[in-house]
Structures are given as structure tokens and as C-alpha cells.
Amino acid sequence: MQSLRSWSIAAPGILWLTALGCTRPAPPPPSTTIQMLAVPKLPLDPSDELWKKTPEYSAALIPQDLVDPRLMQPSTSSLRIRALTEGSHVAFRMEWTDETENNRSTPNEFGDGCAVQMPSKVKPTIPAPQMGEPGRPVQITFWNAAWQAVAEGRGDTLQDLYPRANVDHYPFQAAALKPDSPEQSEMAKRYSPARAAGNPMSRPPGAPVQDLQAEGPGSLSSLPHTTSKGSGRRIEHGWAVVITRELPAGMNEQPQGQVAFAVWDGAHEEVGARKMRTAWIPLVRPEKP
Amino acid sequence: MALVRNWQIGREMSYWYPENRPKKQFAAVFDINKCIACQTCTLACKTTWTSGKGQEYMLWNNVESKPYGCYPLGWDVKLLNRLGAQEWDKASYSGQTIFEAAPAGERVLGWRPGERDYAYPNVGEDDCAGSVEKGASLQVPHLIWFFYLARICNHCTYPACLASCPRGSIYKRQEDGIVLVDQSRCRGYRECTRGCPYKKVFFNPLTGTSEKCIACFPKIEQGQQPQCFVNCIGKIRLAGWISKPDQARPENPLDFLVHIKKVALPLFPQFGLEPNVYYIPPIHAPKSFLHQLFGPAATEAVKTYQAAHSDADLAGLLSLFGCTQQVVPAWKRDGDFIVGLTDDAKEIVRVPFREPVHIAAPFDDKHQVARVNCP
Ligand code: SF4
Ligand code: SF4
């Protein structure tokens, strides 16, 4: 169990209002809190005009160094964050520098990614920042550039990943099976073990994000349904990603909640436990008008 | 890290989890001397398990020509280079295993193959170790040599794939020691493809999870040998159950070959995984190469194999390979026959020690025709 104070960031906070799209100044020093701005409707597009009017905060990223495998070489150093709420949901716009776009997931290529983590329930005592702890679960929404590419229309065949690949035949292409018939998809599934097992990793349902929960490192599991939304876009020198998700239970009873972020750089072979992450950052409700 | 006993390296070693041996351990003996690289095993596996989308490049079973063949590219030499020169002290390995040599922040010493590494499954096929010089003669070991190494997952006692997974998505079944990737839990981190030194876990880019040889567990559960065993043209393979050396039973064919005759040896025991596919080394390859692959016991194993003609039990048991679909948990020699038995001593198969030979007369009197076998 940790007190709220001990997980907060000690550095002084500066609230930034920066016009999007202009030449970016160096990231602001890490912020002590992130305050959500109240809006009637949450935007999903990272380039929505509304974001320009939203205060920008910054968080320092540190390597995951609690459990093996660790990230031994720090990569992405900081993250710019903006937060909006319409009362029940929060939208985070995350932006970070990453010169290489990695949106493929193959034997040794990894998609760029980011994640938002919040305690499953906001209480005065808060879970450990590295994926929670037994009895103190956290909820995580994960965005991945490979899923974004699929959401934007990349197909589900080998040729979509390797355009010059040639495959003679798959068992589900047998002449006896009518193309696109339920029998054929049933057969195709049989030759696709993770899909047959219902693993949500095996084919995201069109969305580039996944809702998960964890009670400590290694315990991450997908929630039965992903209700969060996400959208990522390449910007000059990096990524801008919006994740909108439900605010955790208890958020309205406590003066503030917590949020933590993580970033994966695919070019750096970052995946799973090999990631850059922030500490908990207090997430403050909008000021009452 | 825990301290565990690894009998193949004759000492205790560090492993990510405490020792937890299954009730029974699936194991196999492959007689390298008999393999003809027909790849029927590869095809038997491919058509059974990996003909789906995203599995195109996967070969859970592959057969490569040593010394130059390797799938994926350089799977063995890349790790040997990383591990550096290591020593055996007689039967005890004094060097570092891949668990002990793990760099800071890693669970094992490993590397992850990329697309290019999977692009040449036939590299080095039938390539000799050198060129035939003038004046060369045939002797054993051969001056110029190559041999075929058939490889599947070793269903290791200390799997590096399992140790590498931060999510615990890989498990070893208590009932048979088969190592599996839980397809509903895997999140495709590819730590296992990095960690397995034998490179027998593969990432499926279309499902986003890792997949590996499952030892045809649905067949094993019914007492049958896996597909690559029963389809083997060279009859080089025998599946069964292996005991710990101090519990070896001579009536168990695997125990007899591995622990009692010590004619079959694990592949790269020095990596520390206690792999459970045991190879009868090729008699014609140089000693130093066999030592690197199978440890210092290789020389004795070759001698034992070469002397098998005067060891009725050993020669007899070798003829049981590839003679039945069923797993043979016990065996006995009955005069000129080798008998495969079930656990409760019921006969599964009876194989003559020597195949009966019938010589036909060159001329068939009845049909008034010469028996010739050429046009
Ligand atoms: S051979 Fe590789 S994949 Fe098979 S059990 Fe051993 S470490 Fe795991
Ligand atoms: S089927 Fe048997 S003989 Fe043929 S390549 Fe495979 S192991 Fe060798």
C-alpha cells in the first residue's frame, strides 16, 4: 500500500498551452498533476481543434526496471499529455517523439504503442504504479500502431504484410468449401489457434485499442469487452494518440484520481515488459464553473 | 532464480523457477545414422499443424544438414558465439548455461531471429564440411562429412521459452511434460522466440501470438506416437517416456538407450535446458564436432553404437524404431524377436531381430521367365 504523496511526482508543475502543429518547443518540465478540462463531447481525432485549447502537461518516462525482462536502454524520454472529460469519460491526447513509424508485428518487428493506466477504483490508498498489485487492480487501455494500421484497412492476409509472398493453398480453400461460407470460416479458424481460443490479441475487433486489467506485473488480462476508443496519427517526428475511456469508479468521490502512462518504441524492440513508463500522476477533476 | 538439478550437465544450475518435474516426461530417441533427409517428417508436421495463415514459414519439425545447415539461419552458432568458449570437466559442465549467462535485466541469454533468418530453410543442404582432396580415402570418421539433424521441440525439463515469458503463458504439462503456449493467454511479446536456444517457438504475425510444436499431444493422449515419428521413412525415431537417471528401468526403451547404454545424447546439453530429444550421434563425423553438439559422452556413444552388432539387446531394440504407431513404454527380447509391450506387459508389436531374407532363383521355371530387375 502506498500513500498518494509517495507516488506523486515531486517536480514543480507548469501548465502549458501550446498551439498544435507549430514548431514544438522542448517539452515542458514534468507536471505534478494533470487537470482535465470539461467539454460537452470528447474528440477522438488527435488533430481535433479542441486539443489546441486544452492545457498540455508533460511526464518524464523511465525504463521499466522492476521485473525481468527489463528495459536496459532508456528510449523515449517524455510524453506530452492533454486531458478532457465530459463527466463520465476521459480523453487523453498523448504525444511523443519517435522518428520511426513501426506498425508491423512480425517475428522481429514490433508496433509502436502507448497505454493509459488508472486504478480500477479511486481510493485514498493507491495501487503500485507498475501494473497494480494483488487486491489493488488497475485498468489499462493499450493502443498499438499495428492495430491502428488494421483499423485503417490493412488486410488480414500474409500478402498484406509481405506483398510478394506466394502461398499455394490453405486447407480452408478446399474446393468443397464455398468461399465466405460459415463452413469455410469455421475451417479457417481451426487453423488459427489463437483465434479459435478467442484470444483478443489475435484480431482486434477493428479498434486500435484494447481494455485490460492487472494486479501486478505478469498478471495483465483482457477485459471481456473493450469499451474504450482510440486513434493514433503520425505527426512530424512522432505520434499523437487519443485514448478515451470511462473514468474509474470513485473518481467523483475523491478529490483526485491517478493516471500513469507507458510508451513502447517498436524500432527499439520494445514490447510487453520492455517499455518506458511514468509514475502515477494525480488526475484532477475540472474546476467547477 | 532457483537452484535445480540438471543431470545432463552433472550439476546443479540456476533456473527461473524451482525444480518441478512432471509425473511423466515425453522423450524421444533419434538415430542420426539412419536419417536420409527425405523431409517426410517435416511435411507430416506441416500438413497436420501449420498450414494456416501466419504459419507459412513455421517448421516445427525441420531437418538440416550439419555442419552448414541451420533453420533459422545460424540458430546454433549465433548462440554459441554469444556464450563464448566454455568447458566440460569430464561429465560435469564447468561452463555457464544460458540461464547463468543471462545479462542484467534478462532471464536467459538469447537472441531473436528475424524474417531473413527464416528465409532459407534449406541452407547448407547436402553441403560437405570441406572439399574432397586428391588422394582422399574413405575412413571412419570421414575426412569429408555431413549428416542430417532432424529437430523438433525438445520439451525441455527446464524450458527457456517458459522461463522467458513474463506472463507465464507457456506451461509444462504435469501428465506428460509436453511444453505448450497457452493460445488464450499469449500476448505475442516474442520473449520465447528470443529465449529458446533451439528456436522452436514461432511468432504468428496474423494472430499475434507465438506457436510451437505440441508433440502431437492429442495422439500422445491416446498412446500414439507423433506424426513426425510414425511417418519417418528412415525409421529413425522412437517416442516414449524418460526417467531420471537414478530411476532408470531397463525395460523402458528410452531409459535403456539413454541411461543404461548411454548411446543417445541430448543436443547442446551445455545450454542447460535438459532437452528430451536424445540423438544417437553419427559415427562418421569428427569427435570435436560431436562433442560440441552432444557433450563429451559422444565418443563413447559412437563406440557403443558401432559395437551394437555384438549386443543383441541394443541391436534388437534399435530395430523396434518405426515399427508401430503406438508409444512403446516397455520392451523385452524374446529369442530372435524384440517385443514392444504396454505398461501392463501386453504385447503391442513383435519384430524379428533380423528381417527374413528370401533369395529367388534367377529363372522362374513355372512361368518360364528370367527374373531380372533391369530392363
Ligand atoms: S526446445 Fe525451445 S520451445 Fe521447446 S521446450 Fe525447449 S525451450 Fe521451449
Ligand atoms: S522422415 Fe525420418 S528419415 Fe526422413 S528426414 Fe525425417 S527424420 Fe529423416
XYZ file of C-alpha atoms and ligand atoms in Angstrom:
680
model
C 0.000 0.000 0.000
C 1.338 3.413 -0.858
C 0.199 6.816 0.207
C -0.851 9.176 -2.508
C 2.012 11.500 -1.692
C 4.768 8.995 -2.170
C 3.720 8.148 -5.729
C 3.249 11.746 -6.804
C 5.866 13.417 -8.905
C 7.944 15.830 -6.875
C 8.996 18.212 -9.638
C 7.163 21.548 -9.903
C 4.430 21.622 -12.479
C 3.932 24.040 -15.286
C 0.762 24.311 -17.242
C 1.334 24.711 -20.929
C -0.897 25.962 -23.600
C 0.740 25.359 -26.939
C -0.722 25.643 -30.354
C -0.652 22.276 -32.116
C 1.128 21.988 -35.397
C 3.617 24.817 -34.769
C 7.304 24.086 -34.293
C 7.386 22.419 -30.918
C 9.411 23.874 -28.083
C 11.288 21.492 -25.808
C 8.843 19.517 -23.657
C 7.794 21.333 -20.524
C 9.254 20.151 -17.240
C 7.315 17.256 -15.691
C 3.958 18.267 -14.260
C 2.839 17.396 -10.739
C -0.775 16.978 -11.748
C -2.922 16.678 -14.829
C -6.122 18.639 -14.743
C -8.941 17.595 -17.016
C -10.800 20.263 -18.920
C -14.575 19.935 -19.040
C -16.115 19.707 -22.501
C -19.544 18.584 -23.687
C -18.206 15.948 -26.092
C -14.876 14.132 -26.268
C -12.909 14.283 -29.526
C -11.259 11.113 -30.812
C -9.162 12.680 -33.513
C -5.697 13.736 -32.308
C -5.813 16.751 -34.620
C -9.213 17.975 -33.431
C -9.195 21.760 -32.905
C -10.380 21.319 -29.328
C -6.988 19.951 -28.269
C -5.374 23.283 -29.076
C -7.402 24.851 -26.285
C -6.540 22.138 -23.793
C -3.687 22.613 -21.339
C -0.652 20.479 -22.073
C 1.264 18.664 -19.382
C 4.434 16.700 -19.543
C 5.568 13.481 -17.899
C 9.039 12.028 -17.675
C 9.339 8.441 -18.865
C 11.592 5.995 -17.062
C 12.527 2.455 -18.122
C 10.572 -0.471 -16.709
C 13.210 -1.789 -14.358
C 11.240 -3.672 -11.723
C 10.867 -7.094 -13.321
C 12.914 -9.099 -15.844
C 12.968 -8.714 -18.762
C 13.699 -5.034 -18.130
C 14.365 -2.203 -20.489
C 18.071 -1.604 -20.005
C 18.485 1.224 -22.535
C 16.165 4.178 -21.943
C 14.476 5.363 -25.131
C 11.526 7.794 -25.300
C 12.237 10.347 -22.613
C 8.992 12.228 -22.175
C 5.351 12.396 -23.064
C 3.074 15.394 -23.626
C -0.414 14.881 -22.291
C -3.743 16.692 -22.534
C -6.915 15.546 -20.830
C -10.602 16.287 -21.395
C -13.718 14.997 -19.683
C -17.428 15.187 -20.286
C -18.162 13.893 -16.768
C -18.157 10.113 -17.106
C -15.304 9.562 -19.565
C -11.836 10.984 -20.019
C -9.949 11.575 -23.248
C -6.159 11.691 -23.161
C -4.132 13.020 -26.025
C -0.602 11.698 -25.821
C 2.192 12.912 -27.990
C 5.780 11.770 -28.085
C 8.834 11.839 -30.275
C 9.534 8.720 -32.333
C 11.339 9.215 -35.606
C 10.498 5.751 -36.975
C 6.981 4.560 -37.641
C 6.634 0.888 -36.710
C 3.208 -0.500 -37.471
C 4.036 -4.139 -38.222
C 4.092 -7.037 -35.839
C 6.202 -9.842 -37.326
C 8.828 -12.220 -35.920
C 11.157 -9.338 -35.081
C 9.204 -6.167 -35.803
C 7.231 -4.520 -33.065
C 4.467 -1.973 -33.290
C 4.887 1.382 -31.543
C 2.438 1.681 -28.681
C 1.212 3.567 -25.675
C -1.046 2.885 -22.732
C -3.060 4.673 -20.088
C -3.350 3.122 -16.641
C -5.746 4.082 -13.843
C -6.667 2.376 -10.568
C -9.787 0.262 -11.063
C -11.291 2.160 -8.163
C -10.120 5.544 -6.929
C -9.408 5.326 -3.175
C -7.168 7.219 -0.747
C -4.687 4.336 -0.902
C -3.462 3.616 -4.380
C -2.015 0.561 -6.125
C 1.635 0.171 -7.025
C 2.325 2.167 -10.189
C 3.842 -0.768 -12.090
C 0.626 -2.535 -13.100
C -1.038 -2.585 -9.690
C -0.760 -5.273 -7.037
C -2.828 -8.218 -5.765
C -6.118 -6.880 -4.369
C -5.483 -3.440 -5.893
C -6.184 -3.840 -9.586
C -5.516 -1.285 -12.266
C -7.276 -0.804 -15.579
C -5.230 -0.260 -18.686
C -6.097 0.840 -22.196
C -3.443 -0.106 -24.726
C -3.009 1.375 -28.176
C -0.788 -0.219 -30.792
C 0.306 1.105 -34.182
C -0.100 -2.343 -35.784
C -3.761 -2.407 -34.724
C -4.139 1.158 -35.952
C -2.951 0.017 -39.387
C -5.517 -2.800 -39.317
C -8.238 -0.379 -38.221
C -7.307 1.801 -41.169
C -7.803 -1.058 -43.593
C -4.706 -3.236 -43.683
C -5.983 -6.686 -44.531
C -5.696 -9.993 -42.808
C -3.505 -11.939 -45.196
C 0.152 -12.738 -45.479
C 0.325 -10.567 -48.604
C -0.816 -7.560 -46.579
C 2.380 -7.939 -44.572
C 4.599 -9.347 -47.318
C 3.221 -8.195 -50.685
C 5.426 -10.550 -52.672
C 4.644 -13.657 -50.647
C 3.098 -16.513 -52.553
C 1.054 -19.257 -50.938
C -0.125 -22.264 -52.926
C -3.044 -23.304 -50.853
C -4.647 -23.225 -47.437
C -6.815 -26.082 -46.209
C -9.796 -23.731 -45.926
C -9.550 -23.049 -49.651
C -10.572 -26.611 -50.422
C -12.946 -26.793 -53.385
C -15.596 -28.372 -51.167
C -15.855 -25.185 -49.086
C -17.835 -22.288 -50.521
C -15.888 -19.020 -50.294
C -17.017 -16.859 -47.348
C -19.397 -19.551 -46.135
C -19.707 -20.218 -42.384
C -18.134 -23.639 -43.030
C -15.138 -22.010 -44.602
C -14.610 -19.508 -41.767
C -15.009 -22.334 -39.268
C -12.275 -24.262 -41.055
C -10.015 -21.174 -41.281
C -10.420 -20.638 -37.548
C -9.385 -24.196 -36.866
C -6.045 -23.404 -38.494
C -5.658 -20.212 -36.473
C -5.138 -21.400 -32.907
C -5.289 -18.069 -31.050
C -8.499 -17.093 -32.869
C -10.050 -20.441 -32.135
C -9.102 -19.886 -28.472
C -10.829 -16.478 -28.544
C -7.661 -14.545 -27.751
C -8.425 -10.843 -28.367
C -4.777 -10.360 -29.418
C -5.409 -12.488 -32.462
C -7.576 -9.979 -34.276
C -8.624 -6.723 -32.661
C -12.269 -6.042 -33.436
C -11.452 -3.120 -35.706
C -10.355 -0.911 -32.814
C -6.719 0.017 -32.309
C -7.087 -0.206 -28.506
C -7.699 -2.935 -26.001
C -9.047 -2.718 -22.432
C -7.137 -4.732 -19.884
C -6.700 -5.104 -16.172
C -3.807 -6.168 -13.983
C -2.972 -6.898 -10.364
C 0.789 -6.725 -10.653
C 3.439 -7.423 -13.302
C 2.713 -10.529 -15.365
C -0.998 -10.576 -14.488
C -2.319 -8.482 -17.373
C -5.561 -9.859 -18.773
C -8.008 -8.543 -21.330
C -11.425 -7.420 -20.194
C -14.268 -9.296 -21.862
C -15.156 -6.217 -23.908
C -13.204 -3.184 -24.978
C -15.339 -0.110 -24.482
C -12.523 2.421 -24.729
C -11.746 4.074 -28.013
C -8.516 5.186 -29.570
C -6.989 6.750 -32.572
C -3.374 7.349 -33.467
C -1.832 9.551 -36.076
C 1.695 10.099 -37.294
C 2.812 13.665 -36.735
C 6.088 15.231 -37.627
C 8.764 13.401 -35.597
C 6.404 11.157 -33.683
C 2.948 10.026 -32.711
C -0.193 11.695 -31.418
C -2.684 9.259 -29.943
C -6.060 9.846 -28.340
C -7.487 7.307 -25.913
C -10.942 7.855 -24.480
C -12.096 5.672 -21.635
C -14.502 5.594 -18.749
C -13.336 7.344 -15.600
C -12.691 4.803 -12.861
C -15.226 4.141 -10.136
C -14.917 6.515 -7.184
C -13.391 9.305 -9.239
C -16.159 11.670 -8.272
C -15.920 10.914 -4.538
C -12.199 11.640 -4.220
C -10.503 14.996 -4.701
C -8.334 13.444 -7.381
C -7.532 10.174 -9.102
C -4.321 8.861 -10.602
C -3.108 8.078 -14.057
C 0.092 6.576 -15.417
C 1.322 6.174 -18.981
C 3.641 3.896 -20.903
C 5.244 4.133 -24.318
C 6.772 1.422 -26.495
C 9.198 2.199 -29.305
C 8.954 -0.611 -31.845
C 12.248 0.288 -33.503
C 13.880 -0.342 -30.132
C 12.228 -3.795 -29.929
C 10.089 -2.625 -27.036
C 7.236 -4.949 -26.232
C 5.449 -6.114 -23.089
C 7.641 -5.545 -20.070
C 10.268 -3.740 -22.148
C 8.787 -0.250 -22.055
C 9.162 3.330 -20.862
C 6.663 4.320 -18.187
C 5.682 7.187 -15.926
C 4.983 7.214 -12.213
C 1.437 7.863 -11.003
C 0.361 11.381 -11.805
C -2.579 12.867 -9.876
C -5.527 13.396 -12.199
C -7.589 16.363 -11.113
C -11.271 16.957 -11.912
C -12.185 20.112 -13.796
C -12.787 23.154 -11.686
C -16.483 23.815 -11.102
C -17.579 26.812 -13.191
C 16.380 -17.775 -9.684
C 16.261 -21.211 -8.052
C 18.850 -23.987 -7.846
C 17.804 -27.093 -9.767
C 19.455 -30.410 -10.605
C 20.332 -30.944 -14.272
C 21.667 -34.498 -14.714
C 22.745 -33.839 -18.289
C 25.409 -31.406 -17.130
C 26.152 -33.340 -13.940
C 25.470 -30.498 -11.537
C 23.037 -28.041 -10.061
C 22.289 -24.895 -12.008
C 20.190 -21.737 -11.675
C 16.775 -21.647 -13.291
C 13.978 -19.089 -13.170
C 11.591 -21.482 -11.376
C 12.200 -24.242 -8.789
C 12.571 -27.842 -9.986
C 9.140 -29.245 -10.843
C 9.462 -32.424 -12.850
C 6.291 -33.753 -14.431
C 4.805 -37.099 -13.449
C 5.912 -38.455 -16.828
C 8.278 -36.858 -19.313
C 7.718 -37.220 -23.054
C 11.028 -38.049 -24.721
C 12.419 -39.364 -27.987
C 15.457 -41.047 -29.438
C 16.527 -40.077 -32.973
C 19.149 -42.270 -34.666
C 21.008 -39.740 -36.809
C 22.814 -42.546 -38.650
C 19.590 -43.598 -40.302
C 18.156 -40.237 -41.415
C 18.063 -39.679 -45.187
C 16.724 -36.093 -45.111
C 13.634 -37.031 -47.081
C 11.718 -34.398 -45.066
C 8.672 -36.627 -44.796
C 8.625 -35.752 -41.084
C 8.671 -32.042 -41.943
C 5.741 -32.473 -44.302
C 3.838 -34.714 -41.906
C 4.037 -31.972 -39.288
C 3.407 -29.129 -41.710
C 0.236 -30.622 -43.135
C -1.054 -31.616 -39.706
C -0.396 -28.466 -37.716
C 0.961 -25.450 -39.588
C -0.902 -24.953 -42.832
C -2.902 -21.960 -41.620
C -2.468 -18.237 -42.190
C 0.594 -16.801 -40.486
C 2.115 -20.252 -40.122
C 3.567 -20.385 -43.631
C 7.197 -20.096 -42.529
C 6.903 -22.293 -39.476
C 8.664 -25.635 -39.410
C 8.003 -27.192 -36.018
C 9.960 -30.132 -37.429
C 12.914 -29.430 -39.675
C 15.850 -31.467 -40.939
C 19.094 -29.636 -41.594
C 22.451 -30.820 -42.968
C 25.224 -30.298 -40.472
C 27.686 -28.633 -40.371
C 26.281 -25.782 -42.515
C 22.547 -26.304 -42.442
C 20.539 -24.367 -39.907
C 16.950 -23.213 -39.581
C 16.548 -20.441 -38.640
C 19.820 -19.121 -40.008
C 22.687 -19.711 -37.590
C 20.407 -20.737 -34.709
C 23.226 -22.675 -33.103
C 26.341 -20.678 -33.949
C 24.788 -17.335 -33.052
C 24.131 -18.542 -29.518
C 27.450 -20.394 -29.221
C 29.184 -17.136 -30.161
C 27.274 -15.222 -27.550
C 28.013 -17.830 -24.911
C 31.724 -17.892 -25.751
C 34.153 -20.768 -25.173
C 33.044 -22.964 -22.273
C 34.488 -26.126 -20.740
C 33.369 -29.532 -19.601
C 35.135 -31.095 -16.622
C 34.698 -34.745 -17.625
C 30.951 -35.444 -17.303
C 30.299 -32.221 -15.421
C 29.867 -28.963 -17.306
C 32.000 -26.250 -15.759
C 30.892 -23.533 -18.157
C 27.826 -21.333 -17.984
C 24.346 -22.315 -19.107
C 22.160 -19.785 -20.932
C 20.381 -19.135 -17.621
C 23.630 -18.465 -15.786
C 24.994 -16.315 -18.609
C 21.859 -14.105 -18.764
C 22.854 -10.432 -18.982
C 21.470 -7.953 -16.432
C 17.764 -7.413 -16.955
C 17.300 -10.653 -18.926
C 16.077 -14.059 -17.832
C 18.161 -16.013 -20.337
C 20.950 -15.367 -22.795
C 19.172 -15.314 -26.135
C 18.609 -13.663 -29.486
C 15.550 -13.254 -31.658
C 15.552 -14.451 -35.278
C 14.178 -12.127 -37.926
C 12.465 -12.676 -41.250
C 15.739 -13.204 -43.110
C 16.754 -15.885 -40.657
C 13.625 -17.829 -41.525
C 14.006 -17.302 -45.257
C 16.456 -20.128 -46.044
C 15.197 -23.381 -44.550
C 17.371 -25.415 -46.942
C 20.611 -23.507 -46.466
C 23.658 -25.793 -46.481
C 21.622 -28.785 -47.633
C 23.916 -31.681 -48.519
C 26.971 -29.425 -48.261
C 30.076 -31.264 -47.095
C 32.305 -29.897 -44.357
C 35.051 -29.477 -46.967
C 36.039 -30.414 -50.486
C 37.346 -33.820 -51.483
C 41.097 -33.554 -51.997
C 43.131 -35.719 -54.318
C 44.222 -38.868 -52.566
C 41.291 -38.843 -50.138
C 40.149 -42.233 -48.930
C 37.106 -43.455 -47.081
C 37.648 -43.948 -43.397
C 35.640 -43.515 -40.200
C 35.227 -40.776 -39.137
C 35.025 -39.471 -42.695
C 37.559 -36.899 -43.813
C 34.781 -35.034 -45.581
C 31.443 -35.342 -43.900
C 27.950 -34.069 -43.322
C 24.941 -35.510 -41.607
C 21.263 -34.808 -41.198
C 19.955 -33.384 -37.978
C 16.191 -33.731 -37.548
C 14.872 -31.283 -34.991
C 11.641 -30.769 -33.096
C 10.931 -29.011 -29.812
C 12.789 -30.831 -27.042
C 10.001 -30.449 -24.476
C 12.788 -29.483 -22.141
C 12.775 -30.182 -18.419
C 13.942 -26.575 -17.918
C 12.404 -24.810 -20.915
C 13.925 -21.437 -21.748
C 10.767 -20.488 -23.623
C 8.733 -20.986 -20.466
C 11.276 -19.165 -18.278
C 11.393 -16.215 -20.697
C 7.689 -15.457 -20.742
C 6.917 -12.638 -18.295
C 3.215 -13.564 -18.399
C 3.552 -17.258 -17.643
C 1.768 -18.038 -20.918
C 3.885 -21.147 -21.511
C 3.320 -24.207 -19.373
C 4.680 -27.700 -18.992
C 2.018 -30.351 -18.558
C 2.312 -32.405 -15.383
C 0.885 -35.513 -17.052
C 3.433 -35.790 -19.871
C 5.973 -32.960 -19.660
C 4.837 -31.513 -23.011
C 5.533 -27.760 -23.222
C 2.715 -25.641 -24.684
C 1.942 -21.995 -25.405
C -1.460 -21.115 -23.959
C -3.111 -19.635 -27.045
C -5.658 -17.734 -24.993
C -3.043 -16.122 -22.732
C -0.146 -15.322 -25.067
C 0.202 -11.629 -25.948
C 2.886 -12.081 -28.564
C 5.800 -10.493 -26.708
C 8.176 -12.857 -28.510
C 10.317 -13.341 -25.403
C 10.069 -17.100 -26.010
C 11.265 -16.854 -29.608
C 14.224 -14.954 -28.202
C 14.818 -17.298 -25.283
C 14.515 -20.773 -26.840
C 18.047 -21.667 -27.939
C 16.712 -24.295 -30.364
C 14.404 -21.704 -31.971
C 11.393 -23.972 -31.780
C 8.830 -21.295 -30.923
C 7.487 -19.224 -33.815
C 5.551 -15.977 -33.927
C 2.364 -15.973 -35.978
C 2.129 -12.454 -37.460
C -1.549 -12.860 -38.306
C -2.771 -13.971 -34.891
C -0.174 -12.026 -32.915
C 0.732 -14.981 -30.714
C 3.572 -17.490 -30.566
C 3.115 -21.119 -31.528
C 5.238 -24.201 -31.104
C 5.477 -27.977 -31.502
C 2.845 -29.629 -29.362
C 4.353 -33.151 -29.556
C 1.027 -34.128 -31.190
C -0.458 -34.250 -27.694
C -3.874 -35.396 -28.918
C -2.106 -38.519 -30.227
C 0.098 -38.923 -27.151
C -3.044 -38.815 -25.007
C -4.249 -41.851 -26.941
C -0.959 -43.700 -26.586
C 0.151 -42.916 -30.144
C 3.479 -41.583 -31.380
C 3.521 -38.114 -33.014
C 3.113 -37.603 -36.778
C 6.821 -36.997 -37.490
C 7.604 -40.319 -35.782
C 5.119 -42.592 -37.489
C 5.742 -41.089 -40.928
C 9.532 -41.335 -40.707
C 10.813 -43.175 -43.765
C 14.200 -43.913 -42.213
C 12.574 -45.298 -39.038
C 14.988 -43.190 -37.045
C 12.567 -42.189 -34.276
C 11.206 -43.726 -31.119
C 8.905 -41.826 -28.737
C 8.468 -42.755 -25.111
C 8.957 -41.701 -21.518
C 12.235 -40.902 -19.836
C 13.035 -41.370 -16.145
C 15.588 -39.568 -14.043
C 18.932 -41.467 -14.271
C 18.653 -42.854 -10.718
C 15.184 -44.227 -11.514
C 16.057 -45.747 -14.890
C 14.326 -49.069 -15.695
C 15.963 -51.306 -18.314
C 12.573 -52.452 -19.605
C 11.783 -48.853 -20.610
C 13.270 -48.466 -24.116
C 14.127 -44.788 -23.619
C 15.817 -45.436 -20.280
C 17.694 -48.367 -21.803
C 19.102 -46.320 -24.689
C 19.740 -43.095 -22.771
C 20.654 -44.134 -19.236
C 21.776 -47.750 -19.442
C 23.530 -47.978 -22.817
C 24.190 -44.197 -22.932
C 24.028 -44.417 -26.718
C 21.651 -41.460 -27.179
C 22.541 -37.942 -26.063
C 20.825 -34.571 -25.691
C 21.513 -31.773 -28.194
C 23.603 -28.961 -26.702
C 23.255 -30.130 -23.094
C 25.540 -27.237 -22.127
C 22.730 -24.738 -22.772
C 21.197 -26.136 -19.571
C 17.605 -26.934 -20.599
C 17.741 -30.719 -20.114
C 16.235 -31.244 -23.590
C 14.314 -34.504 -24.047
C 15.093 -35.469 -27.619
C 18.117 -37.773 -27.470
C 20.311 -38.359 -30.511
C 22.430 -41.350 -31.439
C 25.395 -39.402 -32.834
C 26.562 -40.061 -36.402
C 29.539 -42.391 -36.416
C 31.275 -40.714 -39.322
C 31.510 -37.114 -38.059
C 34.598 -35.820 -36.242
C 34.810 -36.156 -32.491
C 35.264 -32.437 -31.799
C 32.075 -31.540 -33.650
C 30.102 -34.241 -31.869
C 31.443 -33.026 -28.513
C 30.198 -29.542 -29.217
C 26.739 -30.812 -30.177
C 26.238 -33.652 -27.728
C 28.813 -33.176 -24.958
C 31.823 -35.300 -24.031
C 29.839 -38.566 -23.856
C 29.588 -38.549 -27.680
C 32.768 -40.572 -28.218
C 31.577 -43.448 -26.023
C 28.102 -43.322 -27.552
C 29.579 -43.741 -31.035
C 31.676 -46.708 -29.837
C 28.654 -48.359 -28.238
C 26.648 -47.918 -31.407
C 29.425 -49.290 -33.582
C 29.576 -52.371 -31.343
C 25.794 -52.894 -31.413
C 26.148 -55.882 -33.762
C 27.584 -57.844 -30.854
C 24.997 -56.567 -28.362
C 21.771 -58.417 -29.119
C 19.641 -56.268 -26.816
C 20.856 -52.966 -28.210
C 20.745 -54.041 -31.853
C 17.362 -55.604 -31.270
C 15.877 -52.540 -29.602
C 17.125 -50.345 -32.449
C 15.044 -52.447 -34.831
C 11.904 -51.534 -32.897
C 12.118 -47.941 -34.200
C 9.348 -47.073 -36.621
C 7.583 -50.421 -36.261
C 4.389 -49.329 -34.559
C 2.108 -46.312 -34.315
C 1.848 -46.826 -30.579
C 4.121 -45.445 -27.891
C 6.031 -48.414 -26.504
C 6.538 -47.922 -22.769
C 8.260 -51.312 -22.249
C 10.123 -53.924 -24.245
C 11.804 -57.301 -23.981
C 13.880 -59.586 -26.183
C 12.297 -62.943 -26.843
C 14.840 -65.086 -28.629
C 15.161 -63.685 -32.132
C 12.292 -61.275 -31.622
C 12.005 -57.872 -29.998
C 8.658 -57.317 -28.347
C 7.104 -53.943 -27.607
C 4.857 -54.005 -24.527
C 2.292 -51.846 -22.781
C 2.799 -50.783 -19.186
C 0.917 -53.898 -18.054
C 3.035 -56.171 -20.268
C 0.515 -56.661 -23.105
C 2.159 -57.179 -26.471
C 1.957 -54.226 -28.876
C 4.340 -55.352 -31.575
C 6.755 -58.204 -32.295
C 9.646 -57.549 -34.631
C 12.111 -60.139 -35.901
C 15.647 -59.463 -34.857
C 16.787 -59.868 -38.430
C 14.426 -59.465 -41.336
C 13.993 -62.853 -43.020
C 15.838 -62.980 -46.326
C 14.488 -64.937 -49.269
C 16.660 -65.391 -52.343
C 14.707 -66.096 -55.508
C 16.237 -68.200 -58.270
C 17.305 -66.144 -61.299
C 14.966 -68.169 -63.527
C 11.274 -68.820 -62.783
C 10.658 -72.374 -64.002
C 6.914 -72.201 -63.571
C 6.442 -69.168 -65.764
C 9.464 -69.891 -67.898
C 10.782 -66.373 -67.428
C 14.030 -64.879 -66.243
C 13.784 -62.828 -63.060
C 15.731 -59.711 -63.822
C 15.442 -56.323 -62.197
C 16.657 -54.240 -65.061
C 15.147 -53.664 -68.478
S 13.092 -26.657 -27.266
Fe 12.655 -24.490 -27.041
S 10.443 -24.356 -27.371
Fe 10.894 -26.495 -26.901
S 10.623 -26.645 -24.646
Fe 12.808 -26.291 -25.050
S 12.993 -24.064 -24.860
Fe 10.800 -24.469 -25.139
S 11.225 -38.659 -42.156
Fe 12.850 -39.640 -40.952
S 14.409 -40.151 -42.475
Fe 13.083 -38.634 -43.444
S 14.059 -36.680 -42.928
Fe 12.566 -37.024 -41.314
S 13.753 -37.993 -39.683
Fe 14.993 -38.178 -41.545
